[in-house]
Amino acid sequence: MALYPPGERTSEPLDDRLRDDAALAEIELTSRLMIAASGAAEPLSQEEIDGLLGIAPDA
């Protein structure tokens, strides 16, 4: 048995059965909004939010 420094763990392959693409996409979109909002001097406009979410403006 190999010994590792405290707090260091070995990496095991991710089981694809545990992957949830919808949840990962939601986390990505939420992250984009949080980063943009934290760096904005004013509240984001609806157009800015739509752009971050990849929503096309109404034609």
PDB file of N, CA, C and O in Angstrom:
ATOM      1  N   MET A   1       0.853  -1.186   0.000  1.00  0.00           N
ATOM      2  CA  MET A   1       0.000   0.000   0.000  1.00  0.00           C
ATOM      3  C   MET A   1       0.894   1.242   0.000  1.00  0.00           C
ATOM      4  O   MET A   1       1.785   1.382   0.806  1.00  0.00           O
ATOM      5  N   ALA A   2       0.623   2.147  -0.921  1.00  0.00           N
ATOM      6  CA  ALA A   2       1.407   3.375  -1.029  1.00  0.00           C
ATOM      7  C   ALA A   2       0.916   4.395  -0.003  1.00  0.00           C
ATOM      8  O   ALA A   2      -0.270   4.469   0.292  1.00  0.00           O
ATOM      9  N   LEU A   3       1.836   5.161   0.515  1.00  0.00           N
ATOM     10  CA  LEU A   3       1.481   6.206   1.467  1.00  0.00           C
ATOM     11  C   LEU A   3       1.551   7.549   0.764  1.00  0.00           C
ATOM     12  O   LEU A   3       2.482   7.828   0.014  1.00  0.00           O
ATOM     13  N   TYR A   4       0.566   8.373   0.993  1.00  0.00           N
ATOM     14  CA  TYR A   4       0.493   9.699   0.387  1.00  0.00           C
ATOM     15  C   TYR A   4       0.478  10.744   1.486  1.00  0.00           C
ATOM     16  O   TYR A   4      -0.001  10.493   2.585  1.00  0.00           O
ATOM     17  N   PRO A   5       0.985  11.944   1.195  1.00  0.00           N
ATOM     18  CA  PRO A   5       0.938  13.018   2.194  1.00  0.00           C
ATOM     19  C   PRO A   5      -0.506  13.283   2.616  1.00  0.00           C
ATOM     20  O   PRO A   5      -1.439  13.068   1.838  1.00  0.00           O
ATOM     21  N   PRO A   6      -0.708  13.741   3.845  1.00  0.00           N
ATOM     22  CA  PRO A   6      -2.072  14.037   4.312  1.00  0.00           C
ATOM     23  C   PRO A   6      -2.777  14.996   3.355  1.00  0.00           C
ATOM     24  O   PRO A   6      -2.201  15.975   2.896  1.00  0.00           O
ATOM     25  N   GLY A   7      -4.019  14.705   3.040  1.00  0.00           N
ATOM     26  CA  GLY A   7      -4.812  15.561   2.174  1.00  0.00           C
ATOM     27  C   GLY A   7      -4.637  15.282   0.697  1.00  0.00           C
ATOM     28  O   GLY A   7      -5.401  15.768  -0.115  1.00  0.00           O
ATOM     29  N   GLU A   8      -3.638  14.506   0.316  1.00  0.00           N
ATOM     30  CA  GLU A   8      -3.423  14.192  -1.102  1.00  0.00           C
ATOM     31  C   GLU A   8      -4.090  12.863  -1.416  1.00  0.00           C
ATOM     32  O   GLU A   8      -3.885  11.866  -0.732  1.00  0.00           O
ATOM     33  N   ARG A   9      -4.909  12.877  -2.446  1.00  0.00           N
ATOM     34  CA  ARG A   9      -5.627  11.666  -2.822  1.00  0.00           C
ATOM     35  C   ARG A   9      -5.234  11.265  -4.230  1.00  0.00           C
ATOM     36  O   ARG A   9      -4.859  12.096  -5.037  1.00  0.00           O
ATOM     37  N   THR A  10      -5.346  10.003  -4.497  1.00  0.00           N
ATOM     38  CA  THR A  10      -5.066   9.551  -5.851  1.00  0.00           C
ATOM     39  C   THR A  10      -6.284   9.802  -6.718  1.00  0.00           C
ATOM     40  O   THR A  10      -7.399   9.882  -6.237  1.00  0.00           O
ATOM     41  N   SER A  11      -6.062   9.922  -7.993  1.00  0.00           N
ATOM     42  CA  SER A  11      -7.144  10.179  -8.934  1.00  0.00           C
ATOM     43  C   SER A  11      -7.639   8.858  -9.501  1.00  0.00           C
ATOM     44  O   SER A  11      -6.849   8.041  -9.963  1.00  0.00           O
ATOM     45  N   GLU A  12      -8.935   8.658  -9.450  1.00  0.00           N
ATOM     46  CA  GLU A  12      -9.543   7.466 -10.034  1.00  0.00           C
ATOM     47  C   GLU A  12     -10.347   7.896 -11.245  1.00  0.00           C
ATOM     48  O   GLU A  12     -10.893   8.995 -11.276  1.00  0.00           O
ATOM     49  N   PRO A  13     -10.435   7.033 -12.252  1.00  0.00           N
ATOM     50  CA  PRO A  13     -11.235   7.389 -13.430  1.00  0.00           C
ATOM     51  C   PRO A  13     -12.687   7.657 -13.036  1.00  0.00           C
ATOM     52  O   PRO A  13     -13.240   6.978 -12.175  1.00  0.00           O
ATOM     53  N   LEU A  14     -13.278   8.653 -13.679  1.00  0.00           N
ATOM     54  CA  LEU A  14     -14.671   9.000 -13.410  1.00  0.00           C
ATOM     55  C   LEU A  14     -15.582   7.982 -14.074  1.00  0.00           C
ATOM     56  O   LEU A  14     -15.417   7.652 -15.243  1.00  0.00           O
ATOM     57  N   ASP A  15     -16.514   7.479 -13.319  1.00  0.00           N
ATOM     58  CA  ASP A  15     -17.490   6.536 -13.846  1.00  0.00           C
ATOM     59  C   ASP A  15     -18.500   7.316 -14.680  1.00  0.00           C
ATOM     60  O   ASP A  15     -19.207   8.178 -14.170  1.00  0.00           O
ATOM     61  N   ASP A  16     -18.554   7.046 -15.983  1.00  0.00           N
ATOM     62  CA  ASP A  16     -19.447   7.787 -16.876  1.00  0.00           C
ATOM     63  C   ASP A  16     -20.907   7.663 -16.475  1.00  0.00           C
ATOM     64  O   ASP A  16     -21.724   8.511 -16.830  1.00  0.00           O
ATOM     65  N   ARG A  17     -21.257   6.644 -15.729  1.00  0.00           N
ATOM     66  CA  ARG A  17     -22.647   6.496 -15.288  1.00  0.00           C
ATOM     67  C   ARG A  17     -23.026   7.576 -14.281  1.00  0.00           C
ATOM     68  O   ARG A  17     -24.203   7.851 -14.073  1.00  0.00           O
ATOM     69  N   LEU A  18     -22.029   8.195 -13.667  1.00  0.00           N
ATOM     70  CA  LEU A  18     -22.294   9.237 -12.675  1.00  0.00           C
ATOM     71  C   LEU A  18     -22.307  10.632 -13.285  1.00  0.00           C
ATOM     72  O   LEU A  18     -22.576  11.603 -12.599  1.00  0.00           O
ATOM     73  N   ARG A  19     -22.035  10.727 -14.563  1.00  0.00           N
ATOM     74  CA  ARG A  19     -21.977  12.028 -15.247  1.00  0.00           C
ATOM     75  C   ARG A  19     -23.391  12.516 -15.541  1.00  0.00           C
ATOM     76  O   ARG A  19     -24.206  11.790 -16.090  1.00  0.00           O
ATOM     77  N   ASP A  20     -23.668  13.760 -15.190  1.00  0.00           N
ATOM     78  CA  ASP A  20     -24.973  14.373 -15.443  1.00  0.00           C
ATOM     79  C   ASP A  20     -24.732  15.629 -16.273  1.00  0.00           C
ATOM     80  O   ASP A  20     -24.425  16.688 -15.743  1.00  0.00           O
ATOM     81  N   ASP A  21     -24.862  15.479 -17.590  1.00  0.00           N
ATOM     82  CA  ASP A  21     -24.562  16.595 -18.489  1.00  0.00           C
ATOM     83  C   ASP A  21     -25.470  17.793 -18.263  1.00  0.00           C
ATOM     84  O   ASP A  21     -25.035  18.934 -18.382  1.00  0.00           O
ATOM     85  N   ALA A  22     -26.736  17.560 -17.929  1.00  0.00           N
ATOM     86  CA  ALA A  22     -27.656  18.676 -17.687  1.00  0.00           C
ATOM     87  C   ALA A  22     -27.210  19.473 -16.458  1.00  0.00           C
ATOM     88  O   ALA A  22     -27.212  20.708 -16.478  1.00  0.00           O
ATOM     89  N   ALA A  23     -26.816  18.781 -15.410  1.00  0.00           N
ATOM     90  CA  ALA A  23     -26.352  19.471 -14.199  1.00  0.00           C
ATOM     91  C   ALA A  23     -25.060  20.232 -14.475  1.00  0.00           C
ATOM     92  O   ALA A  23     -24.888  21.363 -14.011  1.00  0.00           O
ATOM     93  N   LEU A  24     -24.141  19.634 -15.234  1.00  0.00           N
ATOM     94  CA  LEU A  24     -22.892  20.316 -15.564  1.00  0.00           C
ATOM     95  C   LEU A  24     -23.144  21.567 -16.394  1.00  0.00           C
ATOM     96  O   LEU A  24     -22.507  22.605 -16.186  1.00  0.00           O
ATOM     97  N   ALA A  25     -24.078  21.505 -17.327  1.00  0.00           N
ATOM     98  CA  ALA A  25     -24.417  22.678 -18.140  1.00  0.00           C
ATOM     99  C   ALA A  25     -25.024  23.773 -17.275  1.00  0.00           C
ATOM    100  O   ALA A  25     -24.719  24.955 -17.447  1.00  0.00           O
ATOM    101  N   GLU A  26     -25.880  23.396 -16.330  1.00  0.00           N
ATOM    102  CA  GLU A  26     -26.488  24.385 -15.438  1.00  0.00           C
ATOM    103  C   GLU A  26     -25.432  25.046 -14.558  1.00  0.00           C
ATOM    104  O   GLU A  26     -25.460  26.259 -14.342  1.00  0.00           O
ATOM    105  N   ILE A  27     -24.486  24.268 -14.083  1.00  0.00           N
ATOM    106  CA  ILE A  27     -23.403  24.824 -13.270  1.00  0.00           C
ATOM    107  C   ILE A  27     -22.572  25.801 -14.094  1.00  0.00           C
ATOM    108  O   ILE A  27     -22.186  26.871 -13.615  1.00  0.00           O
ATOM    109  N   GLU A  28     -22.294  25.460 -15.349  1.00  0.00           N
ATOM    110  CA  GLU A  28     -21.528  26.348 -16.234  1.00  0.00           C
ATOM    111  C   GLU A  28     -22.252  27.672 -16.436  1.00  0.00           C
ATOM    112  O   GLU A  28     -21.649  28.745 -16.333  1.00  0.00           O
ATOM    113  N   LEU A  29     -23.549  27.628 -16.721  1.00  0.00           N
ATOM    114  CA  LEU A  29     -24.312  28.863 -16.936  1.00  0.00           C
ATOM    115  C   LEU A  29     -24.381  29.705 -15.667  1.00  0.00           C
ATOM    116  O   LEU A  29     -24.226  30.926 -15.710  1.00  0.00           O
ATOM    117  N   THR A  30     -24.601  29.055 -14.536  1.00  0.00           N
ATOM    118  CA  THR A  30     -24.656  29.771 -13.264  1.00  0.00           C
ATOM    119  C   THR A  30     -23.312  30.430 -12.971  1.00  0.00           C
ATOM    120  O   THR A  30     -23.258  31.572 -12.513  1.00  0.00           O
ATOM    121  N   SER A  31     -22.240  29.731 -13.264  1.00  0.00           N
ATOM    122  CA  SER A  31     -20.899  30.286 -13.046  1.00  0.00           C
ATOM    123  C   SER A  31     -20.676  31.528 -13.893  1.00  0.00           C
ATOM    124  O   SER A  31     -20.128  32.530 -13.412  1.00  0.00           O
ATOM    125  N   ARG A  32     -21.085  31.467 -15.148  1.00  0.00           N
ATOM    126  CA  ARG A  32     -20.941  32.635 -16.030  1.00  0.00           C
ATOM    127  C   ARG A  32     -21.674  33.843 -15.463  1.00  0.00           C
ATOM    128  O   ARG A  32     -21.147  34.959 -15.454  1.00  0.00           O
ATOM    129  N   LEU A  33     -22.898  33.615 -15.005  1.00  0.00           N
ATOM    130  CA  LEU A  33     -23.681  34.725 -14.446  1.00  0.00           C
ATOM    131  C   LEU A  33     -23.033  35.283 -13.187  1.00  0.00           C
ATOM    132  O   LEU A  33     -22.970  36.501 -13.006  1.00  0.00           O
ATOM    133  N   MET A  34     -22.564  34.408 -12.317  1.00  0.00           N
ATOM    134  CA  MET A  34     -21.953  34.852 -11.064  1.00  0.00           C
ATOM    135  C   MET A  34     -20.684  35.663 -11.317  1.00  0.00           C
ATOM    136  O   MET A  34     -20.461  36.700 -10.693  1.00  0.00           O
ATOM    137  N   ILE A  35     -19.867  35.212 -12.245  1.00  0.00           N
ATOM    138  CA  ILE A  35     -18.621  35.921 -12.555  1.00  0.00           C
ATOM    139  C   ILE A  35     -18.927  37.279 -13.164  1.00  0.00           C
ATOM    140  O   ILE A  35     -18.339  38.292 -12.784  1.00  0.00           O
ATOM    141  N   ALA A  36     -19.855  37.313 -14.108  1.00  0.00           N
ATOM    142  CA  ALA A  36     -20.212  38.585 -14.750  1.00  0.00           C
ATOM    143  C   ALA A  36     -20.827  39.551 -13.745  1.00  0.00           C
ATOM    144  O   ALA A  36     -20.493  40.740 -13.729  1.00  0.00           O
ATOM    145  N   ALA A  37     -21.713  39.060 -12.896  1.00  0.00           N
ATOM    146  CA  ALA A  37     -22.382  39.925 -11.929  1.00  0.00           C
ATOM    147  C   ALA A  37     -21.397  40.456 -10.886  1.00  0.00           C
ATOM    148  O   ALA A  37     -21.486  41.618 -10.487  1.00  0.00           O
ATOM    149  N   SER A  38     -20.454  39.641 -10.481  1.00  0.00           N
ATOM    150  CA  SER A  38     -19.502  40.091  -9.461  1.00  0.00           C
ATOM    151  C   SER A  38     -18.546  41.147 -10.005  1.00  0.00           C
ATOM    152  O   SER A  38     -18.022  41.954  -9.238  1.00  0.00           O
ATOM    153  N   GLY A  39     -18.329  41.172 -11.317  1.00  0.00           N
ATOM    154  CA  GLY A  39     -17.435  42.156 -11.897  1.00  0.00           C
ATOM    155  C   GLY A  39     -18.136  43.383 -12.451  1.00  0.00           C
ATOM    156  O   GLY A  39     -17.475  44.308 -12.913  1.00  0.00           O
ATOM    157  N   ALA A  40     -19.455  43.395 -12.390  1.00  0.00           N
ATOM    158  CA  ALA A  40     -20.219  44.505 -12.960  1.00  0.00           C
ATOM    159  C   ALA A  40     -20.403  45.621 -11.936  1.00  0.00           C
ATOM    160  O   ALA A  40     -20.606  45.374 -10.756  1.00  0.00           O
ATOM    161  N   ALA A  41     -20.313  46.857 -12.421  1.00  0.00           N
ATOM    162  CA  ALA A  41     -20.522  48.014 -11.551  1.00  0.00           C
ATOM    163  C   ALA A  41     -22.008  48.239 -11.278  1.00  0.00           C
ATOM    164  O   ALA A  41     -22.373  48.806 -10.253  1.00  0.00           O
ATOM    165  N   GLU A  42     -22.848  47.791 -12.197  1.00  0.00           N
ATOM    166  CA  GLU A  42     -24.303  47.955 -12.075  1.00  0.00           C
ATOM    167  C   GLU A  42     -24.965  46.604 -12.331  1.00  0.00           C
ATOM    168  O   GLU A  42     -24.334  45.699 -12.884  1.00  0.00           O
ATOM    169  N   PRO A  43     -26.221  46.466 -11.976  1.00  0.00           N
ATOM    170  CA  PRO A  43     -26.914  45.210 -12.280  1.00  0.00           C
ATOM    171  C   PRO A  43     -26.866  44.925 -13.782  1.00  0.00           C
ATOM    172  O   PRO A  43     -26.905  45.841 -14.612  1.00  0.00           O
ATOM    173  N   LEU A  44     -26.766  43.653 -14.132  1.00  0.00           N
ATOM    174  CA  LEU A  44     -26.735  43.264 -15.536  1.00  0.00           C
ATOM    175  C   LEU A  44     -28.097  43.511 -16.177  1.00  0.00           C
ATOM    176  O   LEU A  44     -29.135  43.283 -15.559  1.00  0.00           O
ATOM    177  N   SER A  45     -28.062  43.950 -17.424  1.00  0.00           N
ATOM    178  CA  SER A  45     -29.312  44.146 -18.152  1.00  0.00           C
ATOM    179  C   SER A  45     -29.826  42.784 -18.626  1.00  0.00           C
ATOM    180  O   SER A  45     -29.073  41.805 -18.659  1.00  0.00           O
ATOM    181  N   GLN A  46     -31.076  42.741 -19.009  1.00  0.00           N
ATOM    182  CA  GLN A  46     -31.640  41.495 -19.516  1.00  0.00           C
ATOM    183  C   GLN A  46     -30.893  41.035 -20.762  1.00  0.00           C
ATOM    184  O   GLN A  46     -30.656  39.846 -20.953  1.00  0.00           O
ATOM    185  N   GLU A  47     -30.481  41.985 -21.600  1.00  0.00           N
ATOM    186  CA  GLU A  47     -29.734  41.652 -22.809  1.00  0.00           C
ATOM    187  C   GLU A  47     -28.374  41.032 -22.468  1.00  0.00           C
ATOM    188  O   GLU A  47     -27.939  40.076 -23.115  1.00  0.00           O
ATOM    189  N   GLU A  48     -27.706  41.563 -21.445  1.00  0.00           N
ATOM    190  CA  GLU A  48     -26.420  41.004 -21.028  1.00  0.00           C
ATOM    191  C   GLU A  48     -26.597  39.589 -20.474  1.00  0.00           C
ATOM    192  O   GLU A  48     -25.805  38.695 -20.781  1.00  0.00           O
ATOM    193  N   ILE A  49     -27.630  39.403 -19.680  1.00  0.00           N
ATOM    194  CA  ILE A  49     -27.914  38.076 -19.123  1.00  0.00           C
ATOM    195  C   ILE A  49     -28.217  37.086 -20.237  1.00  0.00           C
ATOM    196  O   ILE A  49     -27.678  35.972 -20.258  1.00  0.00           O
ATOM    197  N   ASP A  50     -29.055  37.500 -21.172  1.00  0.00           N
ATOM    198  CA  ASP A  50     -29.391  36.625 -22.302  1.00  0.00           C
ATOM    199  C   ASP A  50     -28.132  36.246 -23.087  1.00  0.00           C
ATOM    200  O   ASP A  50     -27.961  35.094 -23.492  1.00  0.00           O
ATOM    201  N   GLY A  51     -27.235  37.211 -23.294  1.00  0.00           N
ATOM    202  CA  GLY A  51     -25.996  36.936 -24.005  1.00  0.00           C
ATOM    203  C   GLY A  51     -25.124  35.927 -23.277  1.00  0.00           C
ATOM    204  O   GLY A  51     -24.551  35.028 -23.888  1.00  0.00           O
ATOM    205  N   LEU A  52     -25.019  36.057 -21.956  1.00  0.00           N
ATOM    206  CA  LEU A  52     -24.238  35.111 -21.164  1.00  0.00           C
ATOM    207  C   LEU A  52     -24.833  33.712 -21.213  1.00  0.00           C
ATOM    208  O   LEU A  52     -24.105  32.715 -21.151  1.00  0.00           O
ATOM    209  N   LEU A  53     -26.138  33.634 -21.300  1.00  0.00           N
ATOM    210  CA  LEU A  53     -26.820  32.344 -21.340  1.00  0.00           C
ATOM    211  C   LEU A  53     -26.916  31.769 -22.749  1.00  0.00           C
ATOM    212  O   LEU A  53     -27.385  30.652 -22.939  1.00  0.00           O
ATOM    213  N   GLY A  54     -26.488  32.553 -23.734  1.00  0.00           N
ATOM    214  CA  GLY A  54     -26.531  32.074 -25.107  1.00  0.00           C
ATOM    215  C   GLY A  54     -27.897  32.140 -25.736  1.00  0.00           C
ATOM    216  O   GLY A  54     -28.190  31.419 -26.688  1.00  0.00           O
ATOM    217  N   ILE A  55     -28.740  33.023 -25.219  1.00  0.00           N
ATOM    218  CA  ILE A  55     -30.084  33.195 -25.752  1.00  0.00           C
ATOM    219  C   ILE A  55     -30.052  34.279 -26.816  1.00  0.00           C
ATOM    220  O   ILE A  55     -29.601  35.402 -26.561  1.00  0.00           O
ATOM    221  N   ALA A  56     -30.516  33.951 -27.993  1.00  0.00           N
ATOM    222  CA  ALA A  56     -30.533  34.925 -29.106  1.00  0.00           C
ATOM    223  C   ALA A  56     -31.586  35.987 -28.859  1.00  0.00           C
ATOM    224  O   ALA A  56     -32.686  35.681 -28.373  1.00  0.00           O
ATOM    225  N   PRO A  57     -31.251  37.242 -29.151  1.00  0.00           N
ATOM    226  CA  PRO A  57     -32.262  38.308 -28.990  1.00  0.00           C
ATOM    227  C   PRO A  57     -33.436  38.088 -29.954  1.00  0.00           C
ATOM    228  O   PRO A  57     -33.267  37.497 -31.019  1.00  0.00           O
ATOM    229  N   ASP A  58     -34.586  38.555 -29.535  1.00  0.00           N
ATOM    230  CA  ASP A  58     -35.759  38.438 -30.405  1.00  0.00           C
ATOM    231  C   ASP A  58     -35.541  39.241 -31.671  1.00  0.00           C
ATOM    232  O   ASP A  58     -35.047  40.364 -31.631  1.00  0.00           O
ATOM    233  N   ALA A  59     -35.917  38.657 -32.770  1.00  0.00           N
ATOM    234  CA  ALA A  59     -35.724  39.333 -34.076  1.00  0.00           C
ATOM    235  C   ALA A  59     -36.911  40.195 -34.406  1.00  0.00           C
ATOM    236  O   ALA A  59     -37.977  40.081 -33.953  1.00  0.00           O
TER     237      ALA A  59
END
